[in-house]
Amino acid sequence: MADHGRGPSAGERGLALALGGFVLFNRPLLDVFDLGIGVGIAGWPSIYLYVFGSWALVVLLLFLMTRRRAR
Amino acid sequence: MFHLWQLLPIALAYLLILFAIAYVGDRRAERGHSPLDHPTVYALAIAVYCTSWTFYGSVGRAAQGGFGFLPIYLGPTLAFAFGWVALKKMLRVAKTQRITSIADFIGARYGKSQALAALVTVVAVTGTVPYIALQLKAVSASVDVLLIEDTAGTFFSLDTAFLIAAALAAFAVLFGARQIEATENHPGVAAAIAFESIVKLVAFLAVGAFVTFWLYDGFADLFARAAAREDLARLLEFDAAAPGWVSLTLLSAAAIFCLPRQFQVTIVGNTNERHLDTAIWLFPLYLLLINLFVLPIALAGLLAFQPGEFDADVFVLALPMVEQAPLLTVFVFIGGLSAATAMVIVETIALSIMVSNDIVMPLLLRWSRDRLERVQDVTRLLLRVRQLAMVAVLLIGYAYFRVLDGSFGLVSIGLVAFVAAAQFAPLLLGAVFWRGGTCKGALIGLGAGFAVWLYTLFLPSLIGDALAGGPFGIALLAPQALFGLDGLDQIEHALFWSMLVNVGGFVLFSLLDRPSTIETTQATLFVECLRPDERPADVGPTQVPLQDLRRLAERYVGIEPTRRALRAHAHERGIQLRPDTLVDRDTIQAVERLIAGAIGAASARVAIASAVRPQGETTDAILEVLDETSQVLEYSRRLEQKSMELVQASDHLRRANERLRELDKMKDEFLSTVTHELRTPLTAIRAFSELLFDEPDMDQDQRMEFLGHIIRESERLTRLVNQVLDVAKMESGRMDWDIERVDLGAVLAESAVSVRGLYQTKALRLDLVRPPHPVWVDADRDKLQQVVVNLLSNAEKFAPQSKGTVRLELTDLGDRVQVRVTDNGPGVPEVHREAIFERFFQSNQSGMGNPTGTGLGLAISRMIVEHFGGRIWYEPNPDGGAVFAFTLPRALPRIDAAK
């Protein structure tokens, strides 16, 4: 069985994703994007975009993580 | 907007649809197409996490604190990412141990402890009560909003909430307690819950879309309008949401696993580990979607309504209602109802399983065992208990709702339940990651955390600020500010203190404790469950006949499932199981697992114990027996045995090696001695031959003398070579022995005859004394004669000339016969008595000459005698001289004595 550094295990990846998500969903990153209601894309407040955008990103990464395992 | 006569049928119709789905789901499952075969159903069932709290309460919280509702959903997202491995372990263990609930899981892990399982049940029930009250509050609030009739919260002088509670109880019982499942999977319920999750999501998205795109011109428009108002603008900034953001995230991350209903659908309700791979991302996606419109709806409501006109919790209903969209309004109402019923059904099922398995059953087993034995069908009893438990839980929930202090909003009530559930988190994590967690530690940790929760959250929720100054005025013990820790949100405060004593107690007392055998076994089983399976050593049969075990199982699980399970077990192990077969531990464990599916692991253990031992012994003694003879002990005993055998084997090898070396040395010595011995006569022969050759004129007498020497030495050489050959053959076992029945007396006589010439030359006397009858031995005739002749010729060599007498005597000693050769020669000095039987030992060494001796005679005689099973030795003659004697075993009489 080929075993040249197969990369992080599922558990490690999950942990990394969780920690990354925790950082994403918190200050100070949150404050970086909290630019006030006026500032945003097409009237969407930046913070709203940021929160749901990063949430969607986390979900996507979760999806990819499981696809990798299924292979 | 609606009359009761319009609303009620719609609600009932929806609930009936749900019931139909559950029914069809169960039927299909029986036929092999279980709804739980689809990973999507599994993932959507997990979405029961979103209750009417999500549906109504999120908007309410958003109206106050902007994004502050979000951590409750971000937490589970992160938890699913992080907890994948933990979940896998829990799933694996739950499957193999037939876990039926979170109480079962925790109790099973920490030593199959009934006490711990019972405590978990109590905590779960108490902690769920606020949550159920929350559902009742939400639904009754939604009904109040919609009804045109100003019922002021009562109907037919019956409280709306009570009616709702009653209706929910009825449906919970119908859904969840119709039959005892062997695995507590409830595929029908799972299908219904999944359906409800879809309804919830669609309804919420519908109203969200309605508000955003119909009432306003999209997100941009809505946000712009909100930003224009000062009081609303702040909601769009993070500051409004900041308080409790982190702690709420963590709390929800714990709750997604620790809430009894979540554990039930995620772990117990899982049929296939692979489904987890889908749920890991599908569930967070669901959470994302259902929260998309929360803030927009809140803003829209604040924009549309005057403060106080509608409670923010019901904006979701109020907005479409005010905008004259009746269909949507009803749809939203159904969505909210859906959310509430899903929660209640699953939660009460989970709680009823725990109450029946971990509180009622153990009590029954312990106190009225005989009464229980007389009950033919325990499954009916179990069902009754569960139904009662469901109704009781709803009643208590209703009572709590009534007594609840008004200051708590929906979300806050829910968080009280979250903190209670979070008390299980350390124990769950410890269950699959920390082998050191013990039962005592778990009991103390959980108990302490629960007590703190009761004091800091549950109590204040009922009595409000009455104790704000501390009991009896002791400010340090104030429920909302323990030990002076104020400045924290009430939830955070309670979470901090309860977690502190919980984790602290759990870790500390686990480290101080010494776990029992069963705790260690279970700890290993749980923590190492993802390692490849190793079957422990098979233990022998017990004293329990199969039919006892079978009857026991049938009472708890039913006849058919028992038969199937036993047949599968026998087939898997390749053994035969008949009614009177004494079962072994493997089978007992298999049956224990089967029963555990119905009544929980802890109770199953006690039930099995009653079958394995006769009545009369105390439960503790029985359990001790089960503990102390656990498979772990047996396995380690066998390991010890194996290692001892290994040590012995290596010892043998070492000794064999030493012996081989010795033999090798002896062989070398033998070779060197033999060659030396050969050389002596050869040298003599050569010397005399050369002399004869060199002097052809030697005189006749001289010549004859020399030739005589040559002849004698040649004879000696021949004798030596023959003897060496004999020795070699005898030692390597290649000697041909011709064993037959021999008359020893005749052999002696013949030997005497053969040495007569020799004796006459030296004028010696030979006396032969033997019994008149034949003396039979089993021996090789020629070799036997060789021995006797050897002894006689030895005696002749050392007997004094002309006065020597040699006595050859045969005596019958019963089971042995003895031959003695006595002479009156010089005898053998004491030091040599054993050595004379060694090879190449010659008396020349002591100065007495025997120039014709080879030194092998006695050695060969010994080998021959010992081959026949006898013994040969030397004794000193009391009259001076030597006695050589040997014994042989007497030949056993033959039945057909042939002569």
JSON list of N, CA, C and O in Angstrom, two decimals, chain B residues 545-586:
[
{"chain": "B", "resi": 545, "resn": "PRO", "atom": "N", "xyz": [-28.59, -23.95, 30.16]},
{"chain": "B", "resi": 545, "resn": "PRO", "atom": "CA", "xyz": [-29.11, -24.56, 28.94]},
{"chain": "B", "resi": 545, "resn": "PRO", "atom": "C", "xyz": [-29.72, -23.51, 28.03]},
{"chain": "B", "resi": 545, "resn": "PRO", "atom": "O", "xyz": [-30.21, -22.48, 28.49]},
{"chain": "B", "resi": 546, "resn": "LEU", "atom": "N", "xyz": [-29.70, -23.79, 26.75]},
{"chain": "B", "resi": 546, "resn": "LEU", "atom": "CA", "xyz": [-30.13, -22.81, 25.77]},
{"chain": "B", "resi": 546, "resn": "LEU", "atom": "C", "xyz": [-31.58, -22.39, 25.99]},
{"chain": "B", "resi": 546, "resn": "LEU", "atom": "O", "xyz": [-31.94, -21.23, 25.84]},
{"chain": "B", "resi": 547, "resn": "GLN", "atom": "N", "xyz": [-32.43, -23.34, 26.38]},
{"chain": "B", "resi": 547, "resn": "GLN", "atom": "CA", "xyz": [-33.86, -23.00, 26.44]},
{"chain": "B", "resi": 547, "resn": "GLN", "atom": "C", "xyz": [-34.14, -21.94, 27.50]},
{"chain": "B", "resi": 547, "resn": "GLN", "atom": "O", "xyz": [-35.04, -21.11, 27.33]},
{"chain": "B", "resi": 548, "resn": "ASP", "atom": "N", "xyz": [-33.37, -21.94, 28.60]},
{"chain": "B", "resi": 548, "resn": "ASP", "atom": "CA", "xyz": [-33.56, -20.87, 29.59]},
{"chain": "B", "resi": 548, "resn": "ASP", "atom": "C", "xyz": [-33.30, -19.51, 28.96]},
{"chain": "B", "resi": 548, "resn": "ASP", "atom": "O", "xyz": [-34.09, -18.57, 29.12]},
{"chain": "B", "resi": 549, "resn": "LEU", "atom": "N", "xyz": [-32.21, -19.45, 28.26]},
{"chain": "B", "resi": 549, "resn": "LEU", "atom": "CA", "xyz": [-31.81, -18.19, 27.63]},
{"chain": "B", "resi": 549, "resn": "LEU", "atom": "C", "xyz": [-32.84, -17.78, 26.59]},
{"chain": "B", "resi": 549, "resn": "LEU", "atom": "O", "xyz": [-33.22, -16.61, 26.48]},
{"chain": "B", "resi": 550, "resn": "ARG", "atom": "N", "xyz": [-33.30, -18.77, 25.85]},
{"chain": "B", "resi": 550, "resn": "ARG", "atom": "CA", "xyz": [-34.26, -18.48, 24.79]},
{"chain": "B", "resi": 550, "resn": "ARG", "atom": "C", "xyz": [-35.55, -17.94, 25.38]},
{"chain": "B", "resi": 550, "resn": "ARG", "atom": "O", "xyz": [-36.11, -16.94, 24.92]},
{"chain": "B", "resi": 551, "resn": "ARG", "atom": "N", "xyz": [-36.02, -18.58, 26.43]},
{"chain": "B", "resi": 551, "resn": "ARG", "atom": "CA", "xyz": [-37.27, -18.13, 27.04]},
{"chain": "B", "resi": 551, "resn": "ARG", "atom": "C", "xyz": [-37.13, -16.70, 27.55]},
{"chain": "B", "resi": 551, "resn": "ARG", "atom": "O", "xyz": [-38.02, -15.87, 27.40]},
{"chain": "B", "resi": 552, "resn": "LEU", "atom": "N", "xyz": [-35.98, -16.41, 28.15]},
{"chain": "B", "resi": 552, "resn": "LEU", "atom": "CA", "xyz": [-35.74, -15.07, 28.65]},
{"chain": "B", "resi": 552, "resn": "LEU", "atom": "C", "xyz": [-35.82, -14.05, 27.51]},
{"chain": "B", "resi": 552, "resn": "LEU", "atom": "O", "xyz": [-36.50, -13.03, 27.61]},
{"chain": "B", "resi": 553, "resn": "ALA", "atom": "N", "xyz": [-35.13, -14.35, 26.42]},
{"chain": "B", "resi": 553, "resn": "ALA", "atom": "CA", "xyz": [-35.10, -13.40, 25.30]},
{"chain": "B", "resi": 553, "resn": "ALA", "atom": "C", "xyz": [-36.50, -13.23, 24.71]},
{"chain": "B", "resi": 553, "resn": "ALA", "atom": "O", "xyz": [-36.91, -12.12, 24.36]},
{"chain": "B", "resi": 554, "resn": "GLU", "atom": "N", "xyz": [-37.24, -14.35, 24.61]},
{"chain": "B", "resi": 554, "resn": "GLU", "atom": "CA", "xyz": [-38.57, -14.26, 23.99]},
{"chain": "B", "resi": 554, "resn": "GLU", "atom": "C", "xyz": [-39.46, -13.31, 24.76]},
{"chain": "B", "resi": 554, "resn": "GLU", "atom": "O", "xyz": [-40.28, -12.60, 24.18]},
{"chain": "B", "resi": 555, "resn": "ARG", "atom": "N", "xyz": [-39.29, -13.30, 26.08]},
{"chain": "B", "resi": 555, "resn": "ARG", "atom": "CA", "xyz": [-40.17, -12.45, 26.86]},
{"chain": "B", "resi": 555, "resn": "ARG", "atom": "C", "xyz": [-39.93, -10.98, 26.60]},
{"chain": "B", "resi": 555, "resn": "ARG", "atom": "O", "xyz": [-40.82, -10.16, 26.69]},
{"chain": "B", "resi": 556, "resn": "TYR", "atom": "N", "xyz": [-38.68, -10.63, 26.27]},
{"chain": "B", "resi": 556, "resn": "TYR", "atom": "CA", "xyz": [-38.38, -9.22, 26.08]},
{"chain": "B", "resi": 556, "resn": "TYR", "atom": "C", "xyz": [-38.45, -8.79, 24.63]},
{"chain": "B", "resi": 556, "resn": "TYR", "atom": "O", "xyz": [-38.70, -7.63, 24.34]},
{"chain": "B", "resi": 557, "resn": "VAL", "atom": "N", "xyz": [-38.19, -9.72, 23.74]},
{"chain": "B", "resi": 557, "resn": "VAL", "atom": "CA", "xyz": [-38.03, -9.30, 22.35]},
{"chain": "B", "resi": 557, "resn": "VAL", "atom": "C", "xyz": [-39.07, -9.94, 21.44]},
{"chain": "B", "resi": 557, "resn": "VAL", "atom": "O", "xyz": [-39.34, -9.47, 20.37]},
{"chain": "B", "resi": 558, "resn": "GLY", "atom": "N", "xyz": [-39.65, -11.04, 21.90]},
{"chain": "B", "resi": 558, "resn": "GLY", "atom": "CA", "xyz": [-40.61, -11.71, 21.03]},
{"chain": "B", "resi": 558, "resn": "GLY", "atom": "C", "xyz": [-40.04, -13.01, 20.51]},
{"chain": "B", "resi": 558, "resn": "GLY", "atom": "O", "xyz": [-38.84, -13.20, 20.43]},
{"chain": "B", "resi": 559, "resn": "ILE", "atom": "N", "xyz": [-40.93, -13.92, 20.12]},
{"chain": "B", "resi": 559, "resn": "ILE", "atom": "CA", "xyz": [-40.52, -15.27, 19.74]},
{"chain": "B", "resi": 559, "resn": "ILE", "atom": "C", "xyz": [-39.75, -15.25, 18.42]},
{"chain": "B", "resi": 559, "resn": "ILE", "atom": "O", "xyz": [-38.64, -15.80, 18.31]},
{"chain": "B", "resi": 560, "resn": "GLU", "atom": "N", "xyz": [-40.35, -14.60, 17.45]},
{"chain": "B", "resi": 560, "resn": "GLU", "atom": "CA", "xyz": [-39.75, -14.65, 16.11]},
{"chain": "B", "resi": 560, "resn": "GLU", "atom": "C", "xyz": [-38.36, -14.00, 16.06]},
{"chain": "B", "resi": 560, "resn": "GLU", "atom": "O", "xyz": [-37.43, -14.60, 15.54]},
{"chain": "B", "resi": 561, "resn": "PRO", "atom": "N", "xyz": [-38.22, -12.77, 16.59]},
{"chain": "B", "resi": 561, "resn": "PRO", "atom": "CA", "xyz": [-36.88, -12.15, 16.55]},
{"chain": "B", "resi": 561, "resn": "PRO", "atom": "C", "xyz": [-35.85, -13.00, 17.27]},
{"chain": "B", "resi": 561, "resn": "PRO", "atom": "O", "xyz": [-34.70, -13.09, 16.83]},
{"chain": "B", "resi": 562, "resn": "THR", "atom": "N", "xyz": [-36.25, -13.63, 18.38]},
{"chain": "B", "resi": 562, "resn": "THR", "atom": "CA", "xyz": [-35.30, -14.46, 19.11]},
{"chain": "B", "resi": 562, "resn": "THR", "atom": "C", "xyz": [-34.84, -15.63, 18.26]},
{"chain": "B", "resi": 562, "resn": "THR", "atom": "O", "xyz": [-33.65, -15.93, 18.16]},
{"chain": "B", "resi": 563, "resn": "ARG", "atom": "N", "xyz": [-35.81, -16.28, 17.65]},
{"chain": "B", "resi": 563, "resn": "ARG", "atom": "CA", "xyz": [-35.46, -17.44, 16.84]},
{"chain": "B", "resi": 563, "resn": "ARG", "atom": "C", "xyz": [-34.50, -17.05, 15.72]},
{"chain": "B", "resi": 563, "resn": "ARG", "atom": "O", "xyz": [-33.48, -17.69, 15.50]},
{"chain": "B", "resi": 564, "resn": "ARG", "atom": "N", "xyz": [-34.82, -15.93, 15.09]},
{"chain": "B", "resi": 564, "resn": "ARG", "atom": "CA", "xyz": [-33.97, -15.49, 13.99]},
{"chain": "B", "resi": 564, "resn": "ARG", "atom": "C", "xyz": [-32.56, -15.18, 14.47]},
{"chain": "B", "resi": 564, "resn": "ARG", "atom": "O", "xyz": [-31.56, -15.57, 13.86]},
{"chain": "B", "resi": 565, "resn": "ALA", "atom": "N", "xyz": [-32.51, -14.46, 15.60]},
{"chain": "B", "resi": 565, "resn": "ALA", "atom": "CA", "xyz": [-31.19, -14.05, 16.10]},
{"chain": "B", "resi": 565, "resn": "ALA", "atom": "C", "xyz": [-30.35, -15.26, 16.49]},
{"chain": "B", "resi": 565, "resn": "ALA", "atom": "O", "xyz": [-29.16, -15.34, 16.18]},
{"chain": "B", "resi": 566, "resn": "LEU", "atom": "N", "xyz": [-30.97, -16.23, 17.16]},
{"chain": "B", "resi": 566, "resn": "LEU", "atom": "CA", "xyz": [-30.23, -17.40, 17.59]},
{"chain": "B", "resi": 566, "resn": "LEU", "atom": "C", "xyz": [-29.76, -18.21, 16.39]},
{"chain": "B", "resi": 566, "resn": "LEU", "atom": "O", "xyz": [-28.63, -18.72, 16.36]},
{"chain": "B", "resi": 567, "resn": "ARG", "atom": "N", "xyz": [-30.63, -18.31, 15.42]},
{"chain": "B", "resi": 567, "resn": "ARG", "atom": "CA", "xyz": [-30.24, -19.06, 14.22]},
{"chain": "B", "resi": 567, "resn": "ARG", "atom": "C", "xyz": [-29.04, -18.39, 13.55]},
{"chain": "B", "resi": 567, "resn": "ARG", "atom": "O", "xyz": [-28.08, -19.04, 13.15]},
{"chain": "B", "resi": 568, "resn": "ALA", "atom": "N", "xyz": [-29.11, -17.04, 13.43]},
{"chain": "B", "resi": 568, "resn": "ALA", "atom": "CA", "xyz": [-28.01, -16.31, 12.80]},
{"chain": "B", "resi": 568, "resn": "ALA", "atom": "C", "xyz": [-26.72, -16.50, 13.60]},
{"chain": "B", "resi": 568, "resn": "ALA", "atom": "O", "xyz": [-25.65, -16.70, 13.03]},
{"chain": "B", "resi": 569, "resn": "HIS", "atom": "N", "xyz": [-26.83, -16.47, 14.90]},
{"chain": "B", "resi": 569, "resn": "HIS", "atom": "CA", "xyz": [-25.65, -16.63, 15.74]},
{"chain": "B", "resi": 569, "resn": "HIS", "atom": "C", "xyz": [-25.03, -18.00, 15.56]},
{"chain": "B", "resi": 569, "resn": "HIS", "atom": "O", "xyz": [-23.82, -18.14, 15.40]},
{"chain": "B", "resi": 570, "resn": "ALA", "atom": "N", "xyz": [-25.87, -19.04, 15.58]},
{"chain": "B", "resi": 570, "resn": "ALA", "atom": "CA", "xyz": [-25.35, -20.39, 15.42]},
{"chain": "B", "resi": 570, "resn": "ALA", "atom": "C", "xyz": [-24.71, -20.55, 14.05]},
{"chain": "B", "resi": 570, "resn": "ALA", "atom": "O", "xyz": [-23.64, -21.15, 13.91]},
{"chain": "B", "resi": 571, "resn": "HIS", "atom": "N", "xyz": [-25.35, -19.99, 13.06]},
{"chain": "B", "resi": 571, "resn": "HIS", "atom": "CA", "xyz": [-24.81, -20.10, 11.70]},
{"chain": "B", "resi": 571, "resn": "HIS", "atom": "C", "xyz": [-23.47, -19.41, 11.59]},
{"chain": "B", "resi": 571, "resn": "HIS", "atom": "O", "xyz": [-22.52, -19.93, 11.00]},
{"chain": "B", "resi": 572, "resn": "GLU", "atom": "N", "xyz": [-23.39, -18.23, 12.21]},
{"chain": "B", "resi": 572, "resn": "GLU", "atom": "CA", "xyz": [-22.14, -17.45, 12.10]},
{"chain": "B", "resi": 572, "resn": "GLU", "atom": "C", "xyz": [-20.98, -18.17, 12.76]},
{"chain": "B", "resi": 572, "resn": "GLU", "atom": "O", "xyz": [-19.86, -18.11, 12.30]},
{"chain": "B", "resi": 573, "resn": "ARG", "atom": "N", "xyz": [-21.27, -18.83, 13.87]},
{"chain": "B", "resi": 573, "resn": "ARG", "atom": "CA", "xyz": [-20.18, -19.49, 14.57]},
{"chain": "B", "resi": 573, "resn": "ARG", "atom": "C", "xyz": [-20.03, -20.95, 14.18]},
{"chain": "B", "resi": 573, "resn": "ARG", "atom": "O", "xyz": [-19.14, -21.63, 14.66]},
{"chain": "B", "resi": 574, "resn": "GLY", "atom": "N", "xyz": [-20.92, -21.41, 13.33]},
{"chain": "B", "resi": 574, "resn": "GLY", "atom": "CA", "xyz": [-20.78, -22.79, 12.87]},
{"chain": "B", "resi": 574, "resn": "GLY", "atom": "C", "xyz": [-21.03, -23.81, 13.97]},
{"chain": "B", "resi": 574, "resn": "GLY", "atom": "O", "xyz": [-20.40, -24.85, 14.01]},
{"chain": "B", "resi": 575, "resn": "ILE", "atom": "N", "xyz": [-21.92, -23.50, 14.89]},
{"chain": "B", "resi": 575, "resn": "ILE", "atom": "CA", "xyz": [-22.20, -24.47, 15.96]},
{"chain": "B", "resi": 575, "resn": "ILE", "atom": "C", "xyz": [-23.66, -24.86, 15.92]},
{"chain": "B", "resi": 575, "resn": "ILE", "atom": "O", "xyz": [-24.47, -24.25, 15.24]},
{"chain": "B", "resi": 576, "resn": "GLN", "atom": "N", "xyz": [-23.97, -25.89, 16.65]},
{"chain": "B", "resi": 576, "resn": "GLN", "atom": "CA", "xyz": [-25.35, -26.37, 16.75]},
{"chain": "B", "resi": 576, "resn": "GLN", "atom": "C", "xyz": [-25.94, -25.91, 18.06]},
{"chain": "B", "resi": 576, "resn": "GLN", "atom": "O", "xyz": [-25.29, -26.03, 19.10]},
{"chain": "B", "resi": 577, "resn": "LEU", "atom": "N", "xyz": [-27.15, -25.40, 18.03]},
{"chain": "B", "resi": 577, "resn": "LEU", "atom": "CA", "xyz": [-27.79, -24.99, 19.27]},
{"chain": "B", "resi": 577, "resn": "LEU", "atom": "C", "xyz": [-29.06, -25.77, 19.48]},
{"chain": "B", "resi": 577, "resn": "LEU", "atom": "O", "xyz": [-30.05, -25.55, 18.80]},
{"chain": "B", "resi": 578, "resn": "ARG", "atom": "N", "xyz": [-29.02, -26.70, 20.42]},
{"chain": "B", "resi": 578, "resn": "ARG", "atom": "CA", "xyz": [-30.23, -27.45, 20.76]},
{"chain": "B", "resi": 578, "resn": "ARG", "atom": "C", "xyz": [-30.75, -26.96, 22.11]},
{"chain": "B", "resi": 578, "resn": "ARG", "atom": "O", "xyz": [-30.00, -26.36, 22.85]},
{"chain": "B", "resi": 579, "resn": "PRO", "atom": "N", "xyz": [-32.00, -27.25, 22.42]},
{"chain": "B", "resi": 579, "resn": "PRO", "atom": "CA", "xyz": [-32.57, -26.70, 23.65]},
{"chain": "B", "resi": 579, "resn": "PRO", "atom": "C", "xyz": [-31.77, -27.04, 24.90]},
{"chain": "B", "resi": 579, "resn": "PRO", "atom": "O", "xyz": [-31.71, -26.25, 25.84]},
{"chain": "B", "resi": 580, "resn": "ASP", "atom": "N", "xyz": [-31.13, -28.21, 24.92]},
{"chain": "B", "resi": 580, "resn": "ASP", "atom": "CA", "xyz": [-30.42, -28.56, 26.15]},
{"chain": "B", "resi": 580, "resn": "ASP", "atom": "C", "xyz": [-28.92, -28.28, 26.04]},
{"chain": "B", "resi": 580, "resn": "ASP", "atom": "O", "xyz": [-28.17, -28.63, 26.92]},
{"chain": "B", "resi": 581, "resn": "THR", "atom": "N", "xyz": [-28.50, -27.67, 24.93]},
{"chain": "B", "resi": 581, "resn": "THR", "atom": "CA", "xyz": [-27.09, -27.31, 24.80]},
{"chain": "B", "resi": 581, "resn": "THR", "atom": "C", "xyz": [-26.71, -26.33, 25.89]},
{"chain": "B", "resi": 581, "resn": "THR", "atom": "O", "xyz": [-27.44, -25.37, 26.14]},
{"chain": "B", "resi": 582, "resn": "LEU", "atom": "N", "xyz": [-25.58, -26.56, 26.53]},
{"chain": "B", "resi": 582, "resn": "LEU", "atom": "CA", "xyz": [-25.08, -25.59, 27.50]},
{"chain": "B", "resi": 582, "resn": "LEU", "atom": "C", "xyz": [-24.38, -24.48, 26.71]},
{"chain": "B", "resi": 582, "resn": "LEU", "atom": "O", "xyz": [-23.42, -24.73, 26.01]},
{"chain": "B", "resi": 583, "resn": "VAL", "atom": "N", "xyz": [-24.89, -23.28, 26.86]},
{"chain": "B", "resi": 583, "resn": "VAL", "atom": "CA", "xyz": [-24.37, -22.20, 26.03]},
{"chain": "B", "resi": 583, "resn": "VAL", "atom": "C", "xyz": [-23.05, -21.68, 26.58]},
{"chain": "B", "resi": 583, "resn": "VAL", "atom": "O", "xyz": [-22.79, -21.80, 27.77]},
{"chain": "B", "resi": 584, "resn": "ASP", "atom": "N", "xyz": [-22.23, -21.11, 25.71]},
{"chain": "B", "resi": 584, "resn": "ASP", "atom": "CA", "xyz": [-20.99, -20.50, 26.18]},
{"chain": "B", "resi": 584, "resn": "ASP", "atom": "C", "xyz": [-21.14, -18.98, 26.22]},
{"chain": "B", "resi": 584, "resn": "ASP", "atom": "O", "xyz": [-22.16, -18.44, 25.85]},
{"chain": "B", "resi": 585, "resn": "ARG", "atom": "N", "xyz": [-20.11, -18.35, 26.67]},
{"chain": "B", "resi": 585, "resn": "ARG", "atom": "CA", "xyz": [-20.19, -16.92, 26.94]},
{"chain": "B", "resi": 585, "resn": "ARG", "atom": "C", "xyz": [-20.51, -16.13, 25.69]},
{"chain": "B", "resi": 585, "resn": "ARG", "atom": "O", "xyz": [-21.23, -15.13, 25.76]},
{"chain": "B", "resi": 586, "resn": "ASP", "atom": "N", "xyz": [-20.00, -16.57, 24.55]},
{"chain": "B", "resi": 586, "resn": "ASP", "atom": "CA", "xyz": [-20.28, -15.85, 23.31]},
{"chain": "B", "resi": 586, "resn": "ASP", "atom": "C", "xyz": [-21.77, -15.76, 23.05]},
{"chain": "B", "resi": 586, "resn": "ASP", "atom": "O", "xyz": [-22.30, -14.71, 22.69]}
]
